mmCIF file of C-alpha atoms in Angstrom:
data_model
loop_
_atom_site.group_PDB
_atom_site.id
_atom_site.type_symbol
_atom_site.label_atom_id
_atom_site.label_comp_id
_atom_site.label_asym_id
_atom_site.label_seq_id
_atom_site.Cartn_x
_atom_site.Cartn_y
_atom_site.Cartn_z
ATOM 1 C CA UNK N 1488 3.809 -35.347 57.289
ATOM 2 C CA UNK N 1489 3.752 -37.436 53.850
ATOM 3 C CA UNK N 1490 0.299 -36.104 53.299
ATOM 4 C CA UNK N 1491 1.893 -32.160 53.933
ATOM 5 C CA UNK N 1492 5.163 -32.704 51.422
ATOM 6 C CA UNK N 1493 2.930 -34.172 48.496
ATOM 7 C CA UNK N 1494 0.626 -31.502 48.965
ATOM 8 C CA UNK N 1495 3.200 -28.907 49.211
ATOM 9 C CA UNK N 1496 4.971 -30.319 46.361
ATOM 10 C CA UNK N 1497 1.495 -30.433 44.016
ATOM 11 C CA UNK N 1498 1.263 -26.420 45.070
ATOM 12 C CA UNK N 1499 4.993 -25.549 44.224
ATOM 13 C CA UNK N 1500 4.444 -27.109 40.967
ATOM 14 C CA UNK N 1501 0.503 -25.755 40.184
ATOM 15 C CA UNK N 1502 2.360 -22.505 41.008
ATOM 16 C CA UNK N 1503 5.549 -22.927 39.116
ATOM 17 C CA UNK N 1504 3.149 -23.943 35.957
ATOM 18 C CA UNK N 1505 0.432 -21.058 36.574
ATOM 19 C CA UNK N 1506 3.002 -18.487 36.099
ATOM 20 C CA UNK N 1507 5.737 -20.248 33.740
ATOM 21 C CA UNK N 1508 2.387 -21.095 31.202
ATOM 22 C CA UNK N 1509 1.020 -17.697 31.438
ATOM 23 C CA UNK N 1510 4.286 -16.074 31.155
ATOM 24 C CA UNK N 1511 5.939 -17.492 28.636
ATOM 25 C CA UNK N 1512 3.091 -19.915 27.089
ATOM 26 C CA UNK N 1513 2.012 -24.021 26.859
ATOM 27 C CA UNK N 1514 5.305 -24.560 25.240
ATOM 28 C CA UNK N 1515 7.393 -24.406 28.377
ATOM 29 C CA UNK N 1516 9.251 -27.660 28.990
ATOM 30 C CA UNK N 1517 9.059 -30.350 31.817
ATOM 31 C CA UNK N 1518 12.575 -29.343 32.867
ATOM 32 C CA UNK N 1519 11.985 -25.435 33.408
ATOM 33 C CA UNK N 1520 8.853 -26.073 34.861
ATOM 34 C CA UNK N 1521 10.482 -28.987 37.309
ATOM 35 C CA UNK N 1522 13.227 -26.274 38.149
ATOM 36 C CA UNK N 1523 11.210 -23.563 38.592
ATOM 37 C CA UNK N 1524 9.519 -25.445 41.075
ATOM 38 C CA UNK N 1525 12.011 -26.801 43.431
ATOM 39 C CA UNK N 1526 10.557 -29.952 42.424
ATOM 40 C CA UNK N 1527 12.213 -33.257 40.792
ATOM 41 C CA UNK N 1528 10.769 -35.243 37.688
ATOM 42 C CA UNK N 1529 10.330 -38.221 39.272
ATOM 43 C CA UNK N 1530 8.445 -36.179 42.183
ATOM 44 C CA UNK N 1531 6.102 -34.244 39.526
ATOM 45 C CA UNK N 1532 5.684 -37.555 37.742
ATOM 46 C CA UNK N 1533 4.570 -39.393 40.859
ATOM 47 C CA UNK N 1534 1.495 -36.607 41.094
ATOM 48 C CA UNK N 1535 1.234 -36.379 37.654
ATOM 49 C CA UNK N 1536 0.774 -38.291 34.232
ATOM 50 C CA UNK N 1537 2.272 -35.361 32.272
ATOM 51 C CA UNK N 1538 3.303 -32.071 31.987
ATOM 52 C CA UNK N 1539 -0.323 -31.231 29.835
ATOM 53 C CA UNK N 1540 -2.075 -33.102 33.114
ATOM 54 C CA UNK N 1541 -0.002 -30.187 35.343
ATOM 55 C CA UNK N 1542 -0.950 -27.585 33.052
ATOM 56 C CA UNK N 1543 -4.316 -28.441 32.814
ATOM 57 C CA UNK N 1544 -4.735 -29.011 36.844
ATOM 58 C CA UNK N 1545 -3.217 -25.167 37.558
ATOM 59 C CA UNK N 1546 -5.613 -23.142 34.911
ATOM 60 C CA UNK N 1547 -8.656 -25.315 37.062
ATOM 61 C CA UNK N 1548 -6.985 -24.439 39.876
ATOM 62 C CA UNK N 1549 -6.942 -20.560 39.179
ATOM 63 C CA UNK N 1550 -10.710 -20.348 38.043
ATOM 64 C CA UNK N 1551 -12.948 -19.922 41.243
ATOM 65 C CA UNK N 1552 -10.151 -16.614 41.707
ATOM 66 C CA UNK N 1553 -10.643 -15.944 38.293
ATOM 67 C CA UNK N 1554 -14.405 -16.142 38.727
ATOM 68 C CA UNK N 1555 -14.482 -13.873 41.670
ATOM 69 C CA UNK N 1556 -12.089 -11.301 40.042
ATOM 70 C CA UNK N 1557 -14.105 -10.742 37.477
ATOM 71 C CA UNK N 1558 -17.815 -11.302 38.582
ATOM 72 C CA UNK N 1559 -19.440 -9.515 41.326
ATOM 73 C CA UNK N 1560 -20.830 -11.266 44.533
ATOM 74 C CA UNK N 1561 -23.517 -13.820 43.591
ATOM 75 C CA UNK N 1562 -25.764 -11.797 45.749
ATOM 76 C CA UNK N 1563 -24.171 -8.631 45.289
ATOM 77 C CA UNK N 1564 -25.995 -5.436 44.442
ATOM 78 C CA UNK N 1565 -26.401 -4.098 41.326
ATOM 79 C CA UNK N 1566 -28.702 -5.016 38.239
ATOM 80 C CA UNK N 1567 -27.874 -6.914 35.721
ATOM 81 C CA UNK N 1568 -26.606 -3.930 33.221
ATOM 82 C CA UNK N 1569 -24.504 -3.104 36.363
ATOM 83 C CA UNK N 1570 -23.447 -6.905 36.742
ATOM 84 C CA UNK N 1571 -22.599 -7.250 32.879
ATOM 85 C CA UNK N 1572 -20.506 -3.924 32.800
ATOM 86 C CA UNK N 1573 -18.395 -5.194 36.208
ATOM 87 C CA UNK N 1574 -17.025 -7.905 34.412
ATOM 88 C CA UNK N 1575 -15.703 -5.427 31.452
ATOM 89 C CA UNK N 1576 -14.590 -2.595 34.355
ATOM 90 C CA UNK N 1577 -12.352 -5.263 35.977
ATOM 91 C CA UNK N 1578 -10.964 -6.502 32.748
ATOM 92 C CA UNK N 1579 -10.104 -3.570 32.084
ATOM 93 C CA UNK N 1580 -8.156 -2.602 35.263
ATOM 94 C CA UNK N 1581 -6.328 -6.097 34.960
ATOM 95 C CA UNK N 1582 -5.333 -5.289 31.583
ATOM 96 C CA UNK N 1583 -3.525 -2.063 32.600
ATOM 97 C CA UNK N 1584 -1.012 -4.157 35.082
ATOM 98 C CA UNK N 1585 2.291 -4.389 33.395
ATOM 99 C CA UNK N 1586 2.264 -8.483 33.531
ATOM 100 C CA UNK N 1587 -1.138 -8.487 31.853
ATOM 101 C CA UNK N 1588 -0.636 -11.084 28.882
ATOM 102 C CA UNK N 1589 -4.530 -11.766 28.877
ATOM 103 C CA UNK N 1590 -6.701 -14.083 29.905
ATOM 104 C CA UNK N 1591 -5.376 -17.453 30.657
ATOM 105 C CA UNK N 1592 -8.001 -19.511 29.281
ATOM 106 C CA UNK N 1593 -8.295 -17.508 25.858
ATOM 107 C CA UNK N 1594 -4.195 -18.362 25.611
ATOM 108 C CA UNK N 1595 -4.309 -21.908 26.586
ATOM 109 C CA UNK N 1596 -7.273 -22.391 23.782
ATOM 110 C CA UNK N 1597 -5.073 -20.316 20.916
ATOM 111 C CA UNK N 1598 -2.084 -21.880 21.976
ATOM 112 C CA UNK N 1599 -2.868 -25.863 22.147
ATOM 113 C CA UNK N 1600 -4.766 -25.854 19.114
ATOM 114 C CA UNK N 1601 -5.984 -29.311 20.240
ATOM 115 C CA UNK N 1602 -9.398 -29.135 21.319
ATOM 116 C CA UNK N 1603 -9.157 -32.621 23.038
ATOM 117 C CA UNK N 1604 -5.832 -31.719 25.581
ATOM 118 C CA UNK N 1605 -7.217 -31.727 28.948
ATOM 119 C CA UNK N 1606 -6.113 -27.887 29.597
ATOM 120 C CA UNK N 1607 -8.605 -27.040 26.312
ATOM 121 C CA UNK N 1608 -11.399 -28.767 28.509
ATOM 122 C CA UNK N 1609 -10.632 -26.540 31.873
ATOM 123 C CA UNK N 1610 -10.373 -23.341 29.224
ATOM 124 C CA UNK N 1611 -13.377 -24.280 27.217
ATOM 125 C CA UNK N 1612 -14.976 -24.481 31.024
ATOM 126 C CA UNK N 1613 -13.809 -20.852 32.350
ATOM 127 C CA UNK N 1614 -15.601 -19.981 28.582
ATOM 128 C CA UNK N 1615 -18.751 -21.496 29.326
ATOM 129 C CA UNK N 1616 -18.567 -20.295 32.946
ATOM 130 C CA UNK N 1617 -18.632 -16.690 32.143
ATOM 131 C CA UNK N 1618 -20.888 -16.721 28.805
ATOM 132 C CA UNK N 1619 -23.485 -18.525 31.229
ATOM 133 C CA UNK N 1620 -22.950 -15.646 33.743
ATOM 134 C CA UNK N 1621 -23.655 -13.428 30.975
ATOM 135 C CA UNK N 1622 -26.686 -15.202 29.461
ATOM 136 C CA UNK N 1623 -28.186 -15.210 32.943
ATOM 137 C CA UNK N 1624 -27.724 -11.857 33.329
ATOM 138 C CA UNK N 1625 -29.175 -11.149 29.895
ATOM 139 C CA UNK N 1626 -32.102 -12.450 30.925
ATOM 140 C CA UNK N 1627 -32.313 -10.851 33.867
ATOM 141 C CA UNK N 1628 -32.163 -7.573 32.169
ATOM 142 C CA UNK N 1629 -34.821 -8.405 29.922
ATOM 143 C CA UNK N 1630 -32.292 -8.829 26.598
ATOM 144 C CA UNK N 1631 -34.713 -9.167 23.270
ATOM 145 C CA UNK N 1632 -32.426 -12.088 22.822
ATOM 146 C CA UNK N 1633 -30.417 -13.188 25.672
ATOM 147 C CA UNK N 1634 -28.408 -15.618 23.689
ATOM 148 C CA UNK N 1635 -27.034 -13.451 21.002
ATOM 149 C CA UNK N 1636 -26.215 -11.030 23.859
ATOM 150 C CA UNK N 1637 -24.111 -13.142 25.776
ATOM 151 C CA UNK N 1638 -22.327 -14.515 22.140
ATOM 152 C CA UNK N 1639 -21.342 -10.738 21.630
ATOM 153 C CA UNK N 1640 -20.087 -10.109 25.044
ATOM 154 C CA UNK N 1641 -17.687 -13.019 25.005
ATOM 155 C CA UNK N 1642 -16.454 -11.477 21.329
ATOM 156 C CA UNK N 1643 -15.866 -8.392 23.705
ATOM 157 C CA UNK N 1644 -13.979 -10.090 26.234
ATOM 158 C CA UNK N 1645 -11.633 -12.748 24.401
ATOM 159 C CA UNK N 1646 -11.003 -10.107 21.803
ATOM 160 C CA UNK N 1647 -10.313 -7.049 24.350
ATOM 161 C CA UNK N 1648 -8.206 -9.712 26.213
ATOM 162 C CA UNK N 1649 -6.186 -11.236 23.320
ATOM 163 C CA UNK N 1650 -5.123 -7.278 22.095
ATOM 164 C CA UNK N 1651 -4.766 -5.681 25.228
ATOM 165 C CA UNK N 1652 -2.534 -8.685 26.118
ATOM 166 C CA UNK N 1653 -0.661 -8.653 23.004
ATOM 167 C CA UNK N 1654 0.263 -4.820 23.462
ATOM 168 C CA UNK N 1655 -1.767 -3.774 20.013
ATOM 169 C CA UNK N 1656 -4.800 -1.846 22.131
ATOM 170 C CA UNK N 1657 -4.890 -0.208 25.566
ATOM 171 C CA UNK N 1658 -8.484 -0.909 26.177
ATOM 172 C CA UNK N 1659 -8.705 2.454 28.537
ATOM 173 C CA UNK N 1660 -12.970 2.692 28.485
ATOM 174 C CA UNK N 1661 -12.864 0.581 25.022
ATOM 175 C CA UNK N 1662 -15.024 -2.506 26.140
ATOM 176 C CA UNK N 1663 -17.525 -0.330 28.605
ATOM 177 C CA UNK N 1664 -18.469 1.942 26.312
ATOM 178 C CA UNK N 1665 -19.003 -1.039 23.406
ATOM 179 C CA UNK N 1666 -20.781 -3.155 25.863
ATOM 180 C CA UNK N 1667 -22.957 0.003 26.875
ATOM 181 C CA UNK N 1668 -24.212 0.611 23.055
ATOM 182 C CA UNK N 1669 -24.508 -3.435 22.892
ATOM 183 C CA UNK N 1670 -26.615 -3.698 26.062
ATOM 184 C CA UNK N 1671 -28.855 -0.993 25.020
ATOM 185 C CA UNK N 1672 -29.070 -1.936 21.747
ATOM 186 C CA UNK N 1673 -30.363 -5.687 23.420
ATOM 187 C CA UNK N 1674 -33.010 -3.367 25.800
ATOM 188 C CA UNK N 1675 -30.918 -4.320 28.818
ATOM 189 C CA UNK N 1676 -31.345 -0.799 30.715
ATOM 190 C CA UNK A 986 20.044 -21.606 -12.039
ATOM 191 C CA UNK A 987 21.824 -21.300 -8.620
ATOM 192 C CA UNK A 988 19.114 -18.151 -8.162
ATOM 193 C CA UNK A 989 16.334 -20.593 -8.931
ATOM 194 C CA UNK A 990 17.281 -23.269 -6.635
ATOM 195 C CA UNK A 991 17.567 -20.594 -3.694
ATOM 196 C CA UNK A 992 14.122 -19.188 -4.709
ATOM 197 C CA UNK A 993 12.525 -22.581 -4.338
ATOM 198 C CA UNK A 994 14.430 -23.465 -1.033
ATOM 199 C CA UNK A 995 13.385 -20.125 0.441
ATOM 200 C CA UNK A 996 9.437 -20.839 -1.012
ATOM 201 C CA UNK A 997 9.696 -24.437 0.544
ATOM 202 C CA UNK A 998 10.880 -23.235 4.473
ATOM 203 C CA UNK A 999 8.134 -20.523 3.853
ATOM 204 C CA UNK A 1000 5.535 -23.028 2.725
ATOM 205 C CA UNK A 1001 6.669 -25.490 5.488
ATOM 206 C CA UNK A 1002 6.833 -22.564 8.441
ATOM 207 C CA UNK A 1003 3.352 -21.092 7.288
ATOM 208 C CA UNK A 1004 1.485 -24.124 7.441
ATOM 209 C CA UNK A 1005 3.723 -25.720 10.395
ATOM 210 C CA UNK A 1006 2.958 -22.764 12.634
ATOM 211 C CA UNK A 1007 -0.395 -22.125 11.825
ATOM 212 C CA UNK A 1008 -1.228 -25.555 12.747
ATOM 213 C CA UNK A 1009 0.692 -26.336 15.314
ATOM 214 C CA UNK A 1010 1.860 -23.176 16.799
ATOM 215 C CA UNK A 1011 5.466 -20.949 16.803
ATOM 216 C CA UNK A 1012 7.042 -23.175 18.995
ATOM 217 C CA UNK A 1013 7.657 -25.839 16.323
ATOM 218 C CA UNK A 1014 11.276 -26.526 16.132
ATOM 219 C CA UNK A 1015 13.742 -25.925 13.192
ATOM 220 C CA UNK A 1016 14.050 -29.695 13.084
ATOM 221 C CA UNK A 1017 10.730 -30.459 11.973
ATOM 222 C CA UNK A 1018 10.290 -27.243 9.853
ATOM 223 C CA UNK A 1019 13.171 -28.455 7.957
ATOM 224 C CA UNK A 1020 12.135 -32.114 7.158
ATOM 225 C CA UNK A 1021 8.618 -30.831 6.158
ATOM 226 C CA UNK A 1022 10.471 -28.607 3.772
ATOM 227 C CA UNK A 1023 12.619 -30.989 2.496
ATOM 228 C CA UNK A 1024 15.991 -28.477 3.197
ATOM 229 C CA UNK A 1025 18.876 -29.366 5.479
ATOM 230 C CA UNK A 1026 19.665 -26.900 8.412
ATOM 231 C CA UNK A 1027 22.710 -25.468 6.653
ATOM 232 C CA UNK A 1028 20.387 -24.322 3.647
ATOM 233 C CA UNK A 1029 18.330 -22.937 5.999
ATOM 234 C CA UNK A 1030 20.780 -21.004 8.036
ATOM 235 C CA UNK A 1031 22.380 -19.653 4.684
ATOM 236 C CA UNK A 1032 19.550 -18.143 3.831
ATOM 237 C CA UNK A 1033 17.837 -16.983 7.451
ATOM 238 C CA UNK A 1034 19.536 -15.869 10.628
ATOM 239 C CA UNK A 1035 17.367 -18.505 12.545
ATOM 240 C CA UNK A 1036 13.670 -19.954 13.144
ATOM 241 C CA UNK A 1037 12.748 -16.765 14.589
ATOM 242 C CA UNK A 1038 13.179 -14.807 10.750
ATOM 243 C CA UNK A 1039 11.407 -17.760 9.105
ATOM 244 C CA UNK A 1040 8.307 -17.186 11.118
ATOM 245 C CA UNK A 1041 8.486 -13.863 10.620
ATOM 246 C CA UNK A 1042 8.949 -13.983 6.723
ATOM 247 C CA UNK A 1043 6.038 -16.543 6.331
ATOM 248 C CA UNK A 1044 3.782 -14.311 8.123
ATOM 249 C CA UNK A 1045 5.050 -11.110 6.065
ATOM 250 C CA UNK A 1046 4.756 -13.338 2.740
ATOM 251 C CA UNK A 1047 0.695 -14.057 3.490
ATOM 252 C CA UNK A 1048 0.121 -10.344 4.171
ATOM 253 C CA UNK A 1049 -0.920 -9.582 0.752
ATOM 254 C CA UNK A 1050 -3.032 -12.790 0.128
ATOM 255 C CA UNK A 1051 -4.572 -12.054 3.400
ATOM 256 C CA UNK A 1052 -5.348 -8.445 2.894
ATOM 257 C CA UNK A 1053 -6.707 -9.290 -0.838
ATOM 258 C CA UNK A 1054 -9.009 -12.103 0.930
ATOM 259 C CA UNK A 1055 -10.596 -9.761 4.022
ATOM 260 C CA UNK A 1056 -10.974 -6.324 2.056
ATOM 261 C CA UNK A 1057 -12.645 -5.513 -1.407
ATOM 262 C CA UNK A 1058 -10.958 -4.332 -4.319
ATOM 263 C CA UNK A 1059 -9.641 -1.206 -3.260
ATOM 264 C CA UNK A 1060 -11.073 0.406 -5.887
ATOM 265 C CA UNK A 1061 -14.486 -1.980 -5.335
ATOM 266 C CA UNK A 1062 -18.044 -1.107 -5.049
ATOM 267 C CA UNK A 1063 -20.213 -0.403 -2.218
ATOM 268 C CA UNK A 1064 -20.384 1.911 0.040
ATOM 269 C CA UNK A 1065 -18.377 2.432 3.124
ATOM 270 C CA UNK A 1066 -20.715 0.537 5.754
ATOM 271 C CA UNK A 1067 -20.719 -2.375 3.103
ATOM 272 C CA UNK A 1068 -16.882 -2.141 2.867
ATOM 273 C CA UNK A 1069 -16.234 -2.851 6.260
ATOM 274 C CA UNK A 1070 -18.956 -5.969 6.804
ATOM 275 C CA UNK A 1071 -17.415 -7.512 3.844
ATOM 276 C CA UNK A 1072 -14.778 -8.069 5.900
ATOM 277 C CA UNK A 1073 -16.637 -9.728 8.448
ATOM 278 C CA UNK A 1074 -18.721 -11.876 5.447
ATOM 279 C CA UNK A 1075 -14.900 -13.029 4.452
ATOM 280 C CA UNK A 1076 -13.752 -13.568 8.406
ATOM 281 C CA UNK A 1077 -17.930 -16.025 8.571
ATOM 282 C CA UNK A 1078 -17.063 -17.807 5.677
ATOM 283 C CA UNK A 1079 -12.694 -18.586 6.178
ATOM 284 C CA UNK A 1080 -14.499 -19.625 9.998
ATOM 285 C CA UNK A 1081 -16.195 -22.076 8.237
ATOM 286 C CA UNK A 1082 -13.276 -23.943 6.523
ATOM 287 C CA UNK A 1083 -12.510 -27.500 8.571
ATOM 288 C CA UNK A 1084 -8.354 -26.147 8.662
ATOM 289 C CA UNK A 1085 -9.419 -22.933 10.351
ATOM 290 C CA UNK A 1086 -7.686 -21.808 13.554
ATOM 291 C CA UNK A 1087 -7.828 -18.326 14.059
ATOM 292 C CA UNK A 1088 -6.279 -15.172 12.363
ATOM 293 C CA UNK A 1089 -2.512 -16.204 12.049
ATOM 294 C CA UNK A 1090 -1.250 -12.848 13.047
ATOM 295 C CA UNK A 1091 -3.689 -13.094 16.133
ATOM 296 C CA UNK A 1092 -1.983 -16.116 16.767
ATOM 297 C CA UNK A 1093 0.923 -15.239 16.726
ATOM 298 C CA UNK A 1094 1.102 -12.191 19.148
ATOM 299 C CA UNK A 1095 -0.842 -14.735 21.705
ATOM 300 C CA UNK A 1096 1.763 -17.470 21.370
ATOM 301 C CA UNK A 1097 4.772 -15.667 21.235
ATOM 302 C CA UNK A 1098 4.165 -13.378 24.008
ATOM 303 C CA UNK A 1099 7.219 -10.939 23.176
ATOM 304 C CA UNK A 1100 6.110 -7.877 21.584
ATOM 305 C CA UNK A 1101 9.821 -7.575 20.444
ATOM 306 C CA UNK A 1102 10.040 -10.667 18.274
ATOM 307 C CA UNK A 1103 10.613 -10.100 14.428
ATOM 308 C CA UNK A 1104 7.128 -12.386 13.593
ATOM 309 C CA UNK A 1105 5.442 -10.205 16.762
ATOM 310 C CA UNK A 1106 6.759 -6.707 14.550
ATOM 311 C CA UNK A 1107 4.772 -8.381 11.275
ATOM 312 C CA UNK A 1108 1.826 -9.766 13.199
ATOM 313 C CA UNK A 1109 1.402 -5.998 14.394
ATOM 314 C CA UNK A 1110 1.548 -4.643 10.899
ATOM 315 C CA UNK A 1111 -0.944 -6.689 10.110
ATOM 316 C CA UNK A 1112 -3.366 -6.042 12.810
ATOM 317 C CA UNK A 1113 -2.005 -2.027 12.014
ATOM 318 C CA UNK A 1114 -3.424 -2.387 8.388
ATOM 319 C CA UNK A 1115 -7.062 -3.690 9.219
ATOM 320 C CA UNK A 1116 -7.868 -0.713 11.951
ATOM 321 C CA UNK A 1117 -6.614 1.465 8.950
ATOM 322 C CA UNK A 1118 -8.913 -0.037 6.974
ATOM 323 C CA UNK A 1119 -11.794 0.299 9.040
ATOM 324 C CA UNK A 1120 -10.728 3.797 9.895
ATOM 325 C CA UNK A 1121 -10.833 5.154 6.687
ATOM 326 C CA UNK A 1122 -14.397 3.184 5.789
ATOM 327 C CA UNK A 1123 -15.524 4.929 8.890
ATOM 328 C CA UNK A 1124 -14.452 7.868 7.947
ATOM 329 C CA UNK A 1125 -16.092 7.909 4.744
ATOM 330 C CA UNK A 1126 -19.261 6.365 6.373
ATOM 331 C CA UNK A 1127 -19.247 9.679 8.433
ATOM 332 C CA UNK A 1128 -18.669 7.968 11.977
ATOM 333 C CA UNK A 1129 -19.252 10.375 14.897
ATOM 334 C CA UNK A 1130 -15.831 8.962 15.913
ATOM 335 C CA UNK A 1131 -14.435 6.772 13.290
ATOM 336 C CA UNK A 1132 -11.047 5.962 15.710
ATOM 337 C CA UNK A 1133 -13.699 4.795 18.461
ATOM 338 C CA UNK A 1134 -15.848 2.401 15.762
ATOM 339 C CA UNK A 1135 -12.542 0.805 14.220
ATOM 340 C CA UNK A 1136 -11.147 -0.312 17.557
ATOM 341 C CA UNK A 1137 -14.212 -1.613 18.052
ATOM 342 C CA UNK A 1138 -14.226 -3.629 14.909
ATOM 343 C CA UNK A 1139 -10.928 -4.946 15.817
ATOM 344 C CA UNK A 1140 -12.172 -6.236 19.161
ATOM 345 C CA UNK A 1141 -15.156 -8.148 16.638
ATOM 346 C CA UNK A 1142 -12.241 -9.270 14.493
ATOM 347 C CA UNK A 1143 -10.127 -10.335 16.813
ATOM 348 C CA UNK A 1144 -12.361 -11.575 19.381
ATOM 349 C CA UNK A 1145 -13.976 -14.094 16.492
ATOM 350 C CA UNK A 1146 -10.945 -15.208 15.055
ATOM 351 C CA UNK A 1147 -9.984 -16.740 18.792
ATOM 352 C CA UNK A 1148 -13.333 -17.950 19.372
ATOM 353 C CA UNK A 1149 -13.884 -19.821 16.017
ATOM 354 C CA UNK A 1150 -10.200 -20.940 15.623
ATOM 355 C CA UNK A 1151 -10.554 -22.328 18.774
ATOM 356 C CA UNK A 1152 -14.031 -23.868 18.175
ATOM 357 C CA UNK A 1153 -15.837 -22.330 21.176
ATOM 358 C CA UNK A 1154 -18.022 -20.432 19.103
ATOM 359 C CA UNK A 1155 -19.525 -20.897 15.369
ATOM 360 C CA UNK A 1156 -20.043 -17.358 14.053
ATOM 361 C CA UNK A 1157 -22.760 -18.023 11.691
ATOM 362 C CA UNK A 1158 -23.767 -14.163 11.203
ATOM 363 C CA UNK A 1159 -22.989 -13.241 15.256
ATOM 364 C CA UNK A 1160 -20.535 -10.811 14.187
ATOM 365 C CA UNK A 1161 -22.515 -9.507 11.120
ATOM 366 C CA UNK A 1162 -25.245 -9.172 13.314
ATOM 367 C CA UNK A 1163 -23.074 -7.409 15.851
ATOM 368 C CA UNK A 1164 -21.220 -4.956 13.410
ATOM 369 C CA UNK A 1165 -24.513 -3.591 12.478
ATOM 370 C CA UNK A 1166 -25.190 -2.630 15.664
ATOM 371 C CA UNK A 1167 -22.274 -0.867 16.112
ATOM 372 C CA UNK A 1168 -22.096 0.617 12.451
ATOM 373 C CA UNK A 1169 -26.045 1.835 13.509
ATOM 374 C CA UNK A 1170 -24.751 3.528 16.608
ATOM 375 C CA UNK A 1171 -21.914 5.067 15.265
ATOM 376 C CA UNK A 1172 -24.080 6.867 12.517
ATOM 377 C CA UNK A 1173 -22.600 5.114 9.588
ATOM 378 C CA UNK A 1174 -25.373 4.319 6.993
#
């Protein structure tokens, strides 16, 4: 039963952060977020060093969904152009839902400005995660340089995420159709 | 002399808020903007309705520096395609600088989240200036769809900025390299 309330209090408070952070960004104080949750200080501090430690635990605890959003089945059809241009078809249908403030990780890394807080290491992770998708499927494709590829497509992504989310672009076919000249201009067909 | 000593206390909050938020982000407080100024709260209130106007003054003060320090002369040399990867030379080399964090206006539409904010309204002009730029080079540069190739550019710009300013990419000609490619495809010689 102990074991049920701590982990039931850990989720409330993951939760409470996920959406507080995105929402309203990294600034959000211990209180709102201990209110929000239905949870006490002295309960959040018994789980967790700090608030960053909280923040830091809910963005790793959203990335395998985040993964799976936005990548196809690991053994899911498709070549690798196809598998490349999913990953810019479902940012693009995220980024058309009202709540859309763009992607998590991109915010957490603009926001904290401190490369060494424990929620830049989870974002710098969900970075590397998906460039490494990309690379892989650069190479797959037969990219004349799989590298520089994958280094453009993350441009794509973090910059069609930080304006869509900001309200200054309505990416509406932007990224798939700059992706599509970048892919063939790598000889990914 | 009254004038003069208003002047400097209004240059001192702006000094203090541009390089307070730009290093530590907009949700500094008034407390600490005010000691790294060197101005008491009650100068600062006589002369701003609150924190929020500050921001957004410091930002609108850097707009012309900023402008002057992506774009050429406007009367400058080169042609069109060269216009527009100067801008991307200037974005490599300000990447480069140990202090650098981003585009400040990017920044600031991540961070504060509400489109309606008075530093969100100057952080758009900004952003609103730059695809004008581009436009018009495009234009010039005979684009097959010059709208199409600056929103593209911004994505570049924008996607960069984040990237570098959060040190999860070192640009080092990747979006030189990737501007051509899209100048090529777009037609623009």
């Amino acid at each position: 039963m102990a074991t049920t309330d701590k982990a039931s209090t850990r989720d409330r408070l993951l939760d409470a952060a996920s959406e507080l952070f995105y929402r309203e960004g990294v600034s959000i104080g211990v209180e709102a977020l201990c209110r929000t949750a239905g949870v006490s200080k002295r309960s959040m501090y018994q789980l967790f060093a700090s608030k960053d430690e909280v923040l830091a635990a809910s963005l790793a605890r959203q990335l395998p969904e985040y993964e799976t959003q936005l990548a196809p089945d690991s053994q899911g059809a498709g070549t690798p152009r196809e598998r490349i241009l999913h990953v810019f078809e479902r940012l693009e249908k995220a980024s058309s839902e009202p709540a859309y403030q763009g992607c998590p990780y991109l915010a957490a890394l603009v926001e904290l400005k401190n490369p060494q807080h424990p929620a830049s290491t989870v974002a710098r992770g969900a970075k590397d995660w998906m460039k490494g998708y990309f690379r892989t499927q650069a190479e797959d494709g037969g990219a004349r340089d799989a590298e520089l590829l994958a280094r453009q497509l993350m441009l794509i992504f973090d910059g069609a995420s930080a304006r869509s989310g900001a309200r200054v672009e309505t990416l509406d076919g932007l990224t798939v159709a700059t992706v599509t000249t970048l892919l063939d201009a790598a000889g990914v067909t």
